PDB file of C-alpha atoms in Angstrom:
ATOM      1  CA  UNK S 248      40.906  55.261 109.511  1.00  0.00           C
ATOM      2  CA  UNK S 249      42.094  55.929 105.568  1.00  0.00           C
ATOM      3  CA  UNK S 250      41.167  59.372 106.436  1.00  0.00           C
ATOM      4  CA  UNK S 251      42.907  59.438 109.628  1.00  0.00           C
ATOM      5  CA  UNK S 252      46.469  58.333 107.452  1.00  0.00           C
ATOM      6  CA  UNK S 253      45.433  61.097 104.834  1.00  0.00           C
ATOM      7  CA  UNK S 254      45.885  63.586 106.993  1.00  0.00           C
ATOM      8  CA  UNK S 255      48.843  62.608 108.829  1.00  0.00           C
ATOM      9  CA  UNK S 256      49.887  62.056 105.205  1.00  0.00           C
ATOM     10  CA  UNK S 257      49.244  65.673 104.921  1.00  0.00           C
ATOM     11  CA  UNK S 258      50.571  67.006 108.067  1.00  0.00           C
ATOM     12  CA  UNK S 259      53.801  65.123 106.948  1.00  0.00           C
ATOM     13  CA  UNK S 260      54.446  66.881 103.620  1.00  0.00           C
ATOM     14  CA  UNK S 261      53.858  70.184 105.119  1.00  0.00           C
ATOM     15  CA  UNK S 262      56.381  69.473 107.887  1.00  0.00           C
ATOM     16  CA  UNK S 263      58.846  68.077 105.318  1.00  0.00           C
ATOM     17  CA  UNK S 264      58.512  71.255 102.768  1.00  0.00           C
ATOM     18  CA  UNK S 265      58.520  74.129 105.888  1.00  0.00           C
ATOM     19  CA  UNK S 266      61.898  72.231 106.455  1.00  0.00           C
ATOM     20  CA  UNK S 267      63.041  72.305 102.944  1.00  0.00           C
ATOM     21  CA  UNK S 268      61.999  76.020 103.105  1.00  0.00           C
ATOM     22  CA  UNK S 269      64.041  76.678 105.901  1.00  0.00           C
ATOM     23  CA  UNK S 270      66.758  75.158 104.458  1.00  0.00           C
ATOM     24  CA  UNK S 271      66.936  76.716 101.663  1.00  0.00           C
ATOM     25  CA  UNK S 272      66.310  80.261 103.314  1.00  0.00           C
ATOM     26  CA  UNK S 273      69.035  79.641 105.670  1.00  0.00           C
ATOM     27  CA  UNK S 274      72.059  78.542 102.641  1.00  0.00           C
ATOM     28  CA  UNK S 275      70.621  81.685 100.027  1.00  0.00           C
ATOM     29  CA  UNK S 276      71.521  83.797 103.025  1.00  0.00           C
ATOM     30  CA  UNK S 277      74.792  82.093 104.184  1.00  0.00           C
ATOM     31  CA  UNK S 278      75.707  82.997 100.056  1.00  0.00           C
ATOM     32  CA  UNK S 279      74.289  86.151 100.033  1.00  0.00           C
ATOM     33  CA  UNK S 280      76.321  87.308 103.564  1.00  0.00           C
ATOM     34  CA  UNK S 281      79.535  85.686 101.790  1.00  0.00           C
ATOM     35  CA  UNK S 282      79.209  86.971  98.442  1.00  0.00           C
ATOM     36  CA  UNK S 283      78.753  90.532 100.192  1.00  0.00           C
ATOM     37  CA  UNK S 284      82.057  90.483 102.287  1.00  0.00           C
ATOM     38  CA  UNK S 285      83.703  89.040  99.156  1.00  0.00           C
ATOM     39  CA  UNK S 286      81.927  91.958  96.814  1.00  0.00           C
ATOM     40  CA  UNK S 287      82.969  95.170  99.305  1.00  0.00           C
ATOM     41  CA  UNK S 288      86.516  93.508  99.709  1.00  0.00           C
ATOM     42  CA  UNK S 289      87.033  93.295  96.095  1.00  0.00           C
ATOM     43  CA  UNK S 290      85.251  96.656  95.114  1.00  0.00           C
ATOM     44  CA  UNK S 291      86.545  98.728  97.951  1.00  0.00           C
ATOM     45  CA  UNK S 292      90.423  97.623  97.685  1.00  0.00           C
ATOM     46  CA  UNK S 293      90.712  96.287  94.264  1.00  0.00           C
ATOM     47  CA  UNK S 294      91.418 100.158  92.893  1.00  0.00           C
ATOM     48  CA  UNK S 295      93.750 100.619  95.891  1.00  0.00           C
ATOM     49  CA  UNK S 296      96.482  98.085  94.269  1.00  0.00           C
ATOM     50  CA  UNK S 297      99.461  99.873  93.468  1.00  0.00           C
ATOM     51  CA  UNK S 298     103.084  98.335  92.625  1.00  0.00           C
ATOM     52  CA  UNK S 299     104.286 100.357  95.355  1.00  0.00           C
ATOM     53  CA  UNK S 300     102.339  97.798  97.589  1.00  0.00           C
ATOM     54  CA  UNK S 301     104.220  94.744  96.941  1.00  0.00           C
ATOM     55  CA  UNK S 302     107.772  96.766  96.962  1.00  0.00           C
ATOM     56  CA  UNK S 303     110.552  94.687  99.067  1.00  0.00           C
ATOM     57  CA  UNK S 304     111.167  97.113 101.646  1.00  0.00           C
ATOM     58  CA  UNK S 305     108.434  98.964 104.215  1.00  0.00           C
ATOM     59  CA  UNK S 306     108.420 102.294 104.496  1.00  0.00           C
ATOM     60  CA  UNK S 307     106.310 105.526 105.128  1.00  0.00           C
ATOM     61  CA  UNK S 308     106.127 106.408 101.615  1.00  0.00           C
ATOM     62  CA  UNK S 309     104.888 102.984 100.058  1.00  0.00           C
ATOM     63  CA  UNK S 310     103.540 101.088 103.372  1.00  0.00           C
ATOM     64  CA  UNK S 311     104.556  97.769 101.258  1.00  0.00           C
ATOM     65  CA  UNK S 312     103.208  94.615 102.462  1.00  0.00           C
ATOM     66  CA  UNK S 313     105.185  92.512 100.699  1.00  0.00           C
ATOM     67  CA  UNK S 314     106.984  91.955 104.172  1.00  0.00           C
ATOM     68  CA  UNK S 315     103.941  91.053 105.758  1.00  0.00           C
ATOM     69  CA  UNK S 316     102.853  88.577 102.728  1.00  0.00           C
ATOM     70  CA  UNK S 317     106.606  86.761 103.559  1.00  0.00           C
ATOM     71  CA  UNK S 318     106.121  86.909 106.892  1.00  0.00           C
ATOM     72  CA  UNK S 319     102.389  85.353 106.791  1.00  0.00           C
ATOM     73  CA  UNK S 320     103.996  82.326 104.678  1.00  0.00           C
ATOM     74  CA  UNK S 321     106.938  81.343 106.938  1.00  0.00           C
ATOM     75  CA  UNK S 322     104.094  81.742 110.378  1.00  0.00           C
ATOM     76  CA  UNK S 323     102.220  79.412 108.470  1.00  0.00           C
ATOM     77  CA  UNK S 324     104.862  77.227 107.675  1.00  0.00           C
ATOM     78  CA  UNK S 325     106.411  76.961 110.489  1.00  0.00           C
ATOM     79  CA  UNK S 326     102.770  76.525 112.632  1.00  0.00           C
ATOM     80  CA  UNK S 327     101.741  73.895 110.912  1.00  0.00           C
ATOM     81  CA  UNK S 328     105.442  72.117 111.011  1.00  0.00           C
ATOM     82  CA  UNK S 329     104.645  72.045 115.089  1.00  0.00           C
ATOM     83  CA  UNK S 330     101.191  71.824 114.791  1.00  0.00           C
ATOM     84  CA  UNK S 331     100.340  68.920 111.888  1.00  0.00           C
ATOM     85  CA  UNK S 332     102.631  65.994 113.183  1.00  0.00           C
ATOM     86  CA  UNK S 333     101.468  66.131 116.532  1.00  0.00           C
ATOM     87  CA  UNK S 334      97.832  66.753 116.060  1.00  0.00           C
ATOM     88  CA  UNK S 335      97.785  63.707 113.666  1.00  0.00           C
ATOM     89  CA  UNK S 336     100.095  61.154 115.625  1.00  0.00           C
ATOM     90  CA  UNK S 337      98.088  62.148 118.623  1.00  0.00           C
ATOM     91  CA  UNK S 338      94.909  61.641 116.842  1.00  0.00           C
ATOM     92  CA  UNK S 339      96.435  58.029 115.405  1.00  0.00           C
ATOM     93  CA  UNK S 340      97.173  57.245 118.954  1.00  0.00           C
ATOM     94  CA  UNK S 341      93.740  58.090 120.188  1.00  0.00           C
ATOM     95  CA  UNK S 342      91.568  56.122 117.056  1.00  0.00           C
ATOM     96  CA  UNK S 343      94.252  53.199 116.388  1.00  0.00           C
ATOM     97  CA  UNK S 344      96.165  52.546 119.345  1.00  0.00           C
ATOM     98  CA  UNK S 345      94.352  53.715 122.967  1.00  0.00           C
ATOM     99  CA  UNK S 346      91.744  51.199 124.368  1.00  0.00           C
ATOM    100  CA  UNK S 347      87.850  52.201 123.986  1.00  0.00           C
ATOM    101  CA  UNK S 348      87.145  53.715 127.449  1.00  0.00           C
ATOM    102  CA  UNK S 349      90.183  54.723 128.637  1.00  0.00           C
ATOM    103  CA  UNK S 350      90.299  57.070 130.572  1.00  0.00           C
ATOM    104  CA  UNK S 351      93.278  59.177 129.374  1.00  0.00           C
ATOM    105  CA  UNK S 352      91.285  58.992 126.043  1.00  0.00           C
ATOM    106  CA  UNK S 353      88.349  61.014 127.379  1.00  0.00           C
ATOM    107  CA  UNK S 354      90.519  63.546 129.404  1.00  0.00           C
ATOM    108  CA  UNK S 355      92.369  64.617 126.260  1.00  0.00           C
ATOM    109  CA  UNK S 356      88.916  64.465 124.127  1.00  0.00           C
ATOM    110  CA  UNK S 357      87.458  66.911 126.911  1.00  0.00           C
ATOM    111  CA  UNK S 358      90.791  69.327 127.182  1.00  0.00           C
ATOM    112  CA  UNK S 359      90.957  69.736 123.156  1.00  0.00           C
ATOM    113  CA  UNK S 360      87.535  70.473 123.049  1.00  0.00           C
ATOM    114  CA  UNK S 361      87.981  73.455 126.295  1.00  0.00           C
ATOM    115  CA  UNK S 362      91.136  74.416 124.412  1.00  0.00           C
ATOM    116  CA  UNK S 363      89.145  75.023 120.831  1.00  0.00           C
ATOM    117  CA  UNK S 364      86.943  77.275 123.113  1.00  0.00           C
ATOM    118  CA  UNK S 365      88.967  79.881 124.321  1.00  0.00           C
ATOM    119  CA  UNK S 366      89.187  83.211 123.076  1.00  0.00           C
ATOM    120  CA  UNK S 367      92.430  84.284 120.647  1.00  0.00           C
ATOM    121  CA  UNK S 368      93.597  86.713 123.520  1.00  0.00           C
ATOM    122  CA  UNK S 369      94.021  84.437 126.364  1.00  0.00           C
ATOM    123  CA  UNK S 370      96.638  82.315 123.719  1.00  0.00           C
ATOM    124  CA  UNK S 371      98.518  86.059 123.176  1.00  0.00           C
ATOM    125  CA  UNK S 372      98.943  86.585 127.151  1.00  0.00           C
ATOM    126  CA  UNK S 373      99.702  82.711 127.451  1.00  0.00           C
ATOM    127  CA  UNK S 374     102.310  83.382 124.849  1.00  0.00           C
ATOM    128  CA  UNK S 375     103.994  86.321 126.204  1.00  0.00           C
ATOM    129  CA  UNK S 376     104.162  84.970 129.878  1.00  0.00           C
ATOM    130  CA  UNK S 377     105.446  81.694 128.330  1.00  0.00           C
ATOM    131  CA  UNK S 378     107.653  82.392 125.645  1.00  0.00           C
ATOM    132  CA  UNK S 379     108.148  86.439 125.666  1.00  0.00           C
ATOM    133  CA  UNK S 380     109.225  86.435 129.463  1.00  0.00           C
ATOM    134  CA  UNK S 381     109.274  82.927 130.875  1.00  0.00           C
ATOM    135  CA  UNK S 382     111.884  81.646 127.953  1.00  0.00           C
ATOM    136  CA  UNK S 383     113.101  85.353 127.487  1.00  0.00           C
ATOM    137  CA  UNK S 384     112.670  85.144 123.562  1.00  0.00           C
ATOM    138  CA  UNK S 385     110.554  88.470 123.712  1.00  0.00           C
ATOM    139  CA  UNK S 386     108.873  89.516 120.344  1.00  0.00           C
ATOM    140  CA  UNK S 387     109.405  87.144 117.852  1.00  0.00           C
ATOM    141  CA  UNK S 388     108.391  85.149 115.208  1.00  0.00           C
ATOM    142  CA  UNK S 389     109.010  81.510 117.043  1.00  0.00           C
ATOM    143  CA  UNK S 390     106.985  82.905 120.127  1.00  0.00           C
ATOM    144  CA  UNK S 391     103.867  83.734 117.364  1.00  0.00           C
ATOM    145  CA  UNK S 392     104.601  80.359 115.710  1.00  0.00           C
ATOM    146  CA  UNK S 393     104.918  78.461 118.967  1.00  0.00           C
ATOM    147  CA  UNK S 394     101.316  80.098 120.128  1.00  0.00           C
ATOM    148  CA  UNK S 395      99.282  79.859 117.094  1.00  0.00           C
ATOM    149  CA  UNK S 396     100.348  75.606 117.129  1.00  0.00           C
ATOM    150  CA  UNK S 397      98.837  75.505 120.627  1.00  0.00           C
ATOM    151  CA  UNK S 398      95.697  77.348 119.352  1.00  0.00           C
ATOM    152  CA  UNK S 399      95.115  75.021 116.052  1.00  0.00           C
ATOM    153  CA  UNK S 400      96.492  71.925 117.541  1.00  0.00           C
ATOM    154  CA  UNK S 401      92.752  70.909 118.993  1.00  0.00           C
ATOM    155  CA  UNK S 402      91.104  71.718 115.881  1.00  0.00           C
ATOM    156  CA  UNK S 403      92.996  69.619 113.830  1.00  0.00           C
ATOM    157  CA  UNK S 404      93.202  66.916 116.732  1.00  0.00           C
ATOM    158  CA  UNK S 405      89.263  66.786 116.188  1.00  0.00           C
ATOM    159  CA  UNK S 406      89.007  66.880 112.603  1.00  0.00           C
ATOM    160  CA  UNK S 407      91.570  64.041 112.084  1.00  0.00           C
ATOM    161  CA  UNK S 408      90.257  62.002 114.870  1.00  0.00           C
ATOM    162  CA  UNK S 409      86.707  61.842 112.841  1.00  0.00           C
ATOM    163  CA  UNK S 410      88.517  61.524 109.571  1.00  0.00           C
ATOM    164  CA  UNK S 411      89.941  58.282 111.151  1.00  0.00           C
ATOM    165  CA  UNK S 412      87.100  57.191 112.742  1.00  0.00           C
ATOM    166  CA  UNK S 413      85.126  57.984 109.315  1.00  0.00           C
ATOM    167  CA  UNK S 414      87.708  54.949 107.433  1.00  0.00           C
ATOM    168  CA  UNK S 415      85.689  51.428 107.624  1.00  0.00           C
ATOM    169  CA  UNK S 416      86.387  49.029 109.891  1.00  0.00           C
ATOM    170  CA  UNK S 417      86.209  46.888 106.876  1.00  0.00           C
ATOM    171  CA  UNK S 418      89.847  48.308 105.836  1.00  0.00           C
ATOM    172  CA  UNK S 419      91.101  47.558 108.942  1.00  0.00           C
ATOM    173  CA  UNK S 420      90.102  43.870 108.737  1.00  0.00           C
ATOM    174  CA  UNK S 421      91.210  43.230 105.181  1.00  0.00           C
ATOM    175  CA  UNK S 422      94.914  44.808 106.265  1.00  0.00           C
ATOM    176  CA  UNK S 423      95.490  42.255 109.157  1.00  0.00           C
ATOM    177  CA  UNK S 424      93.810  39.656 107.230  1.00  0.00           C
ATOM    178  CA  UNK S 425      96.154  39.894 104.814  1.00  0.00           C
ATOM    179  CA  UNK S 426      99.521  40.125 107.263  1.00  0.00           C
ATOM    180  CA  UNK S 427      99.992  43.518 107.925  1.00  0.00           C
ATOM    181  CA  UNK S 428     100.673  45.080 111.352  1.00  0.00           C
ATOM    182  CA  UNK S 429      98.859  47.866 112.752  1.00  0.00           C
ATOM    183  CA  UNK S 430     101.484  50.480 111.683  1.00  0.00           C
ATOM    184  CA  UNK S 431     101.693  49.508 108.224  1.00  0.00           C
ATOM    185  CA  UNK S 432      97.665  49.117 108.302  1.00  0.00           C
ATOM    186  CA  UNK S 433      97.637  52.706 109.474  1.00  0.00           C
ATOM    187  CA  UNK S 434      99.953  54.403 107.739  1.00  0.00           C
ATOM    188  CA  UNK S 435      99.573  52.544 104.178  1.00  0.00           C
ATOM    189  CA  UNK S 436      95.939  51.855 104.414  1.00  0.00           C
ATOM    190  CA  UNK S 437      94.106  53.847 106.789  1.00  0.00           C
ATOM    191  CA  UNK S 438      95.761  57.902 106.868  1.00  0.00           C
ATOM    192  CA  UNK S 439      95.460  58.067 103.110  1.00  0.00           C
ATOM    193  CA  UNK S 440      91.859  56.924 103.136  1.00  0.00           C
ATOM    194  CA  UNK S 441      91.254  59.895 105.733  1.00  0.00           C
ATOM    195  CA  UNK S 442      93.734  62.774 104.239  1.00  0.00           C
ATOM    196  CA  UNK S 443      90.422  64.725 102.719  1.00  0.00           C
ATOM    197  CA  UNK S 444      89.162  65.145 106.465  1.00  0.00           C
ATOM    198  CA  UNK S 445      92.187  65.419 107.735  1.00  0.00           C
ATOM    199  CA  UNK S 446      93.192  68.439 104.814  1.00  0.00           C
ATOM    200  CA  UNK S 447      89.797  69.951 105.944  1.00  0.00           C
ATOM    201  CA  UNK S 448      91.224  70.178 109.701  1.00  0.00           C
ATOM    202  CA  UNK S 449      94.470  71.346 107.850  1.00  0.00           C
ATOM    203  CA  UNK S 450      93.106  74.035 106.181  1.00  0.00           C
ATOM    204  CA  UNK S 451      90.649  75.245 108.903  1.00  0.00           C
ATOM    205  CA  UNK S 452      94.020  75.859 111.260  1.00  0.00           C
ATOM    206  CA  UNK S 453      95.619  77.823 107.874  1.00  0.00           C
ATOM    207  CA  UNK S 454      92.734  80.033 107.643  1.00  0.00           C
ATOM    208  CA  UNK S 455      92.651  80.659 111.734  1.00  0.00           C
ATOM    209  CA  UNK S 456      96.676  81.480 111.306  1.00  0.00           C
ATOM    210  CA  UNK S 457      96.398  83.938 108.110  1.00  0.00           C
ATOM    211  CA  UNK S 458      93.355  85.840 109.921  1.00  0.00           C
ATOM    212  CA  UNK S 459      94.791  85.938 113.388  1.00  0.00           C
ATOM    213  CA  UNK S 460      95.838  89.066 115.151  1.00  0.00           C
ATOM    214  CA  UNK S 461      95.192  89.586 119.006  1.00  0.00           C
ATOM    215  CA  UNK S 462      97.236  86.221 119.637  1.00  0.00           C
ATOM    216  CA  UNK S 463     100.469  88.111 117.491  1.00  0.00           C
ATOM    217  CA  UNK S 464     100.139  91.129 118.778  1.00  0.00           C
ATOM    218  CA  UNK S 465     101.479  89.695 121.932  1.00  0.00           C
ATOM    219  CA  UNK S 466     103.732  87.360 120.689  1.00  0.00           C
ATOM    220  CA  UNK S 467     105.391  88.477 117.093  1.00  0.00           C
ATOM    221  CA  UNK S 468     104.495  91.730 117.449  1.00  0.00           C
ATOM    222  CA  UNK S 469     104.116  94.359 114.932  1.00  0.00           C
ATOM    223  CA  UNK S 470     107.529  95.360 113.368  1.00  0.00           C
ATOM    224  CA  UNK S 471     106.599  96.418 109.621  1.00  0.00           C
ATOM    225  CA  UNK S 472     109.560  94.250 108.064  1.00  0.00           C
ATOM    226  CA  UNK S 473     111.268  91.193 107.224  1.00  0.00           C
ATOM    227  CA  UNK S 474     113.295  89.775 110.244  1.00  0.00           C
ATOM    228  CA  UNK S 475     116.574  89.107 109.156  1.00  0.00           C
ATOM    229  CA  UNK S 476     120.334  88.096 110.567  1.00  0.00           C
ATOM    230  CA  UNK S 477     123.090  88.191 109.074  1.00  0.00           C
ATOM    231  CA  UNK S 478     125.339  84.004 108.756  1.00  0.00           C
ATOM    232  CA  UNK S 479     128.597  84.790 107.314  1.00  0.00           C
ATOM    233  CA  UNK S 480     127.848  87.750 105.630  1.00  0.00           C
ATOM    234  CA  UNK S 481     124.830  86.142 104.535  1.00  0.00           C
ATOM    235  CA  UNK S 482     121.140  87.405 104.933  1.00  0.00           C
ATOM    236  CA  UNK S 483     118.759  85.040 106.686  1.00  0.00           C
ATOM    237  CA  UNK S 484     115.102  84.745 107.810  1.00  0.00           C
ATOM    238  CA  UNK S 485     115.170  85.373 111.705  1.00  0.00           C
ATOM    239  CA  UNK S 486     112.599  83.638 113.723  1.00  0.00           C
ATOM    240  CA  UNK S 487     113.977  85.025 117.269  1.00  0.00           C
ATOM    241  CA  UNK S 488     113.192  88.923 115.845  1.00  0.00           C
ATOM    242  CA  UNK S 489     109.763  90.581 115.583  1.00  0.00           C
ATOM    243  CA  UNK S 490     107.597  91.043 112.453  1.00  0.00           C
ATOM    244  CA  UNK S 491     103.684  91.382 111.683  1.00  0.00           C
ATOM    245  CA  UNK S 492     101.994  89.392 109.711  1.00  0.00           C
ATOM    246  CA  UNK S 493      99.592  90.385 106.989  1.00  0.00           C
ATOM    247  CA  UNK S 494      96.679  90.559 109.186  1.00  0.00           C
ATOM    248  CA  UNK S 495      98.336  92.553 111.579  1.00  0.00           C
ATOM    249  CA  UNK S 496      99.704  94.660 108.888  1.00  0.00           C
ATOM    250  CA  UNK S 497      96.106  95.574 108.141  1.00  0.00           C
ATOM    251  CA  UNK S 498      94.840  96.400 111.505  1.00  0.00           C
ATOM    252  CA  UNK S 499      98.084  98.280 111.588  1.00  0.00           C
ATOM    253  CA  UNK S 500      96.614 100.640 108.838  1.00  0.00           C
ATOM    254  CA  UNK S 501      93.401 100.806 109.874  1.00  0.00           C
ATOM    255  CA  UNK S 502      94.137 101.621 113.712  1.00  0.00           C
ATOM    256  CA  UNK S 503      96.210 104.363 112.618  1.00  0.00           C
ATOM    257  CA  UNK S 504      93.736 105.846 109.944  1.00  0.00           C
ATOM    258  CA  UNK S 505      96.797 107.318 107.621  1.00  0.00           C
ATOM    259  CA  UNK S 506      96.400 104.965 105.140  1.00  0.00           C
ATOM    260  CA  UNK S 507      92.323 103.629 104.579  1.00  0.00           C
ATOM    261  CA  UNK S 508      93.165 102.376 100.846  1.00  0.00           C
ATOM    262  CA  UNK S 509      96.286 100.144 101.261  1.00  0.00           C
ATOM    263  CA  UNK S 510      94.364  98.746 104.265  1.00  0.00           C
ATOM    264  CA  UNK S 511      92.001  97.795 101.938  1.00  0.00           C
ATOM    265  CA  UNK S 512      93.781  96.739  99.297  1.00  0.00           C
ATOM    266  CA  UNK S 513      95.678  94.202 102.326  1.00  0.00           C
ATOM    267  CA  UNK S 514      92.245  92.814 102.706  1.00  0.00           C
ATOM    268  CA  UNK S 515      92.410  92.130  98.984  1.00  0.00           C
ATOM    269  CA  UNK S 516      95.296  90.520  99.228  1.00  0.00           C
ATOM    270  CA  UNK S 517      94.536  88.721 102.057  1.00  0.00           C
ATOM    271  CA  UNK S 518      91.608  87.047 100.704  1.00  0.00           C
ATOM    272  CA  UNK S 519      93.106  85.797  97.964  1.00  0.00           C
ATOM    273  CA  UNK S 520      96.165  83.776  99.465  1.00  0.00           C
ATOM    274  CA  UNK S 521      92.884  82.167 101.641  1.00  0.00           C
ATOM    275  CA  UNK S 522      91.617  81.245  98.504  1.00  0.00           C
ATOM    276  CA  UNK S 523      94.386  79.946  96.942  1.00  0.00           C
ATOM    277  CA  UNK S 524      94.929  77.638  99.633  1.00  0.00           C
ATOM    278  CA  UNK S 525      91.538  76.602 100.354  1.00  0.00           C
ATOM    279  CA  UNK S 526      91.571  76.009  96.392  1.00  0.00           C
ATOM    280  CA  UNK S 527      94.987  73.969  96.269  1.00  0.00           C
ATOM    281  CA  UNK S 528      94.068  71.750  99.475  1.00  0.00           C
ATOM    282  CA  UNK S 529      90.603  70.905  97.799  1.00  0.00           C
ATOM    283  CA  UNK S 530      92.543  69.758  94.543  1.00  0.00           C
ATOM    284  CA  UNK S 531      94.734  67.507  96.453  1.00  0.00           C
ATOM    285  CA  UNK S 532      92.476  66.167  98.604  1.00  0.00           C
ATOM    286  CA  UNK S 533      90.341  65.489  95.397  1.00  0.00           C
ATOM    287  CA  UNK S 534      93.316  63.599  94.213  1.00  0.00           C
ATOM    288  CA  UNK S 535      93.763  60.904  97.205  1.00  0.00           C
ATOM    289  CA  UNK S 536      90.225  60.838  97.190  1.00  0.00           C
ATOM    290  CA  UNK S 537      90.583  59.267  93.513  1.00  0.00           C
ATOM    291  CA  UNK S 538      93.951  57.805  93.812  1.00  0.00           C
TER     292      UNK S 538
END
């Protein structure tokens, strides 16, 4: 018997380190494969940075993304200003509010969960049949906008919804216990409690809009410039015009094989504002999570 247990004993720890084994194989090449992309991004475009790259106007000559950078900000702006509040209030609704079972509740689980499934193209011809020829706006920067909050909006449905679920019911309890309704109790108890998973949602839908192309391409298209109009004399931003973002701007160069180094040096470029953000959103969810 003792021997029997010895070598089930046995058969355990050999079980336990082929699994720690195949853990650790499978995160040293996860860092390896991402510290490679980083290292050819950085050594390939790094010496293609020129100050002719970031001047204010596109042309021929300097192929300047600066437009592109500008453009990139106000799409992701303006995304996540359609995108965020409904995701969240939607998610609330589902968590706080809907009754366990219902049956609404599992048809919108199961449609956010087809939606986060389907392929970036499908959103660019939904886009241009919808907003490019159905509401006549063409190519412009509210159609791209408009699309790209469709295609995040079930990722960070998801991610908030298990943020919430993640709080303790023990929150809940002590809020009501102590007087407070359910919309105080959610919105001064439970959402900060859950803003780290819900900034992770957040900043998976940032990184989906900075990288995303065939879903623009349809929508924004690819103008090389900063959409503007003209209010009382008055240069503005113009969201009903065309303009590329900086991902697009970089397939733009590449597809056309003119200009190899500014399309790297885009890439450059690009990877840092990810990394900024991802950077800032992990400092301020590390502050809630303290606060």
């Amino acid at each position: 018997m003792a021997k029997k247990e010895k070598d089930y004993t046995k058969i355990q720890k050999m079980k336990a380190a082929a699994l720690r084994i195949l853990v650790w194989g499978a995160t040293v090449i996860t860092v390896a494969v991402l510290v490679s992309l980083i290292g050819y991004i950085l050594i390939k475009g790094v010496p293609c940075l020129k100050p002719s790259l970031f001047a204010w106007e596109y042309n021929t000559d300097n192929v300047s993304m600066m437009p592109a950078i500008i453009n990139t900000i106000v799409m992701t702006f303006v995304t996540l200003l359609f995108a965020v509040p409904v995701g969240v209030f939607s998610a609330i609704y589902l968590v706080e509010y809907a009754k366990r079972g219902n049956k609404l509740v599992k048809l919108v689980r199961m449609t956010t969960e087809t939606l986060s499934g389907i392929p970036s193209i499908v959103y660019g011809l939904f886009g241009y049949l919808m907003f490019g020829v159905a509401f006549h706006w063409g190519y412009s920067m509210l159609s791209g906008a408009l699309t790209l909050a469709i295609m995040v909006l079930p990722s960070i449905m998801r991610t908030t919804e298990e943020a919430l679920k993640a709080v303790p019911d023990s929150y809940r309890e002590g809020s009501f216990g102590l007087g407070a309704g359910r919309l105080r109790t959610v919105f001064v108890v439970i959402l900060p409690s859950a803003i780290p998973g819900i900034l992770a949602g957040v900043i998976l839908a940032i990184g989906r809009i900075t990288g995303e192309t065939a879903a623009l391409i349809y929508t924004a298209g690819t103008v090389p410039g900063i959409p503007t109009t003209k209010l009382a004399g008055v240069p503005i931003f113009d969201m009903m015009s065309s303009g590329r973002t900086l991902a697009i701007h970089m397939y733009a160069l590449l597809n056309e094989g003119l200009y190899m180094e500014q399309a790297y040096a885009t890439a450059v470029v690009l990877l840092v504002m990810v990394l900024l953000i991802n950077a800032l959103s992990a400092f301020i969810a590390k502050k809630f999570t303290r606060s």
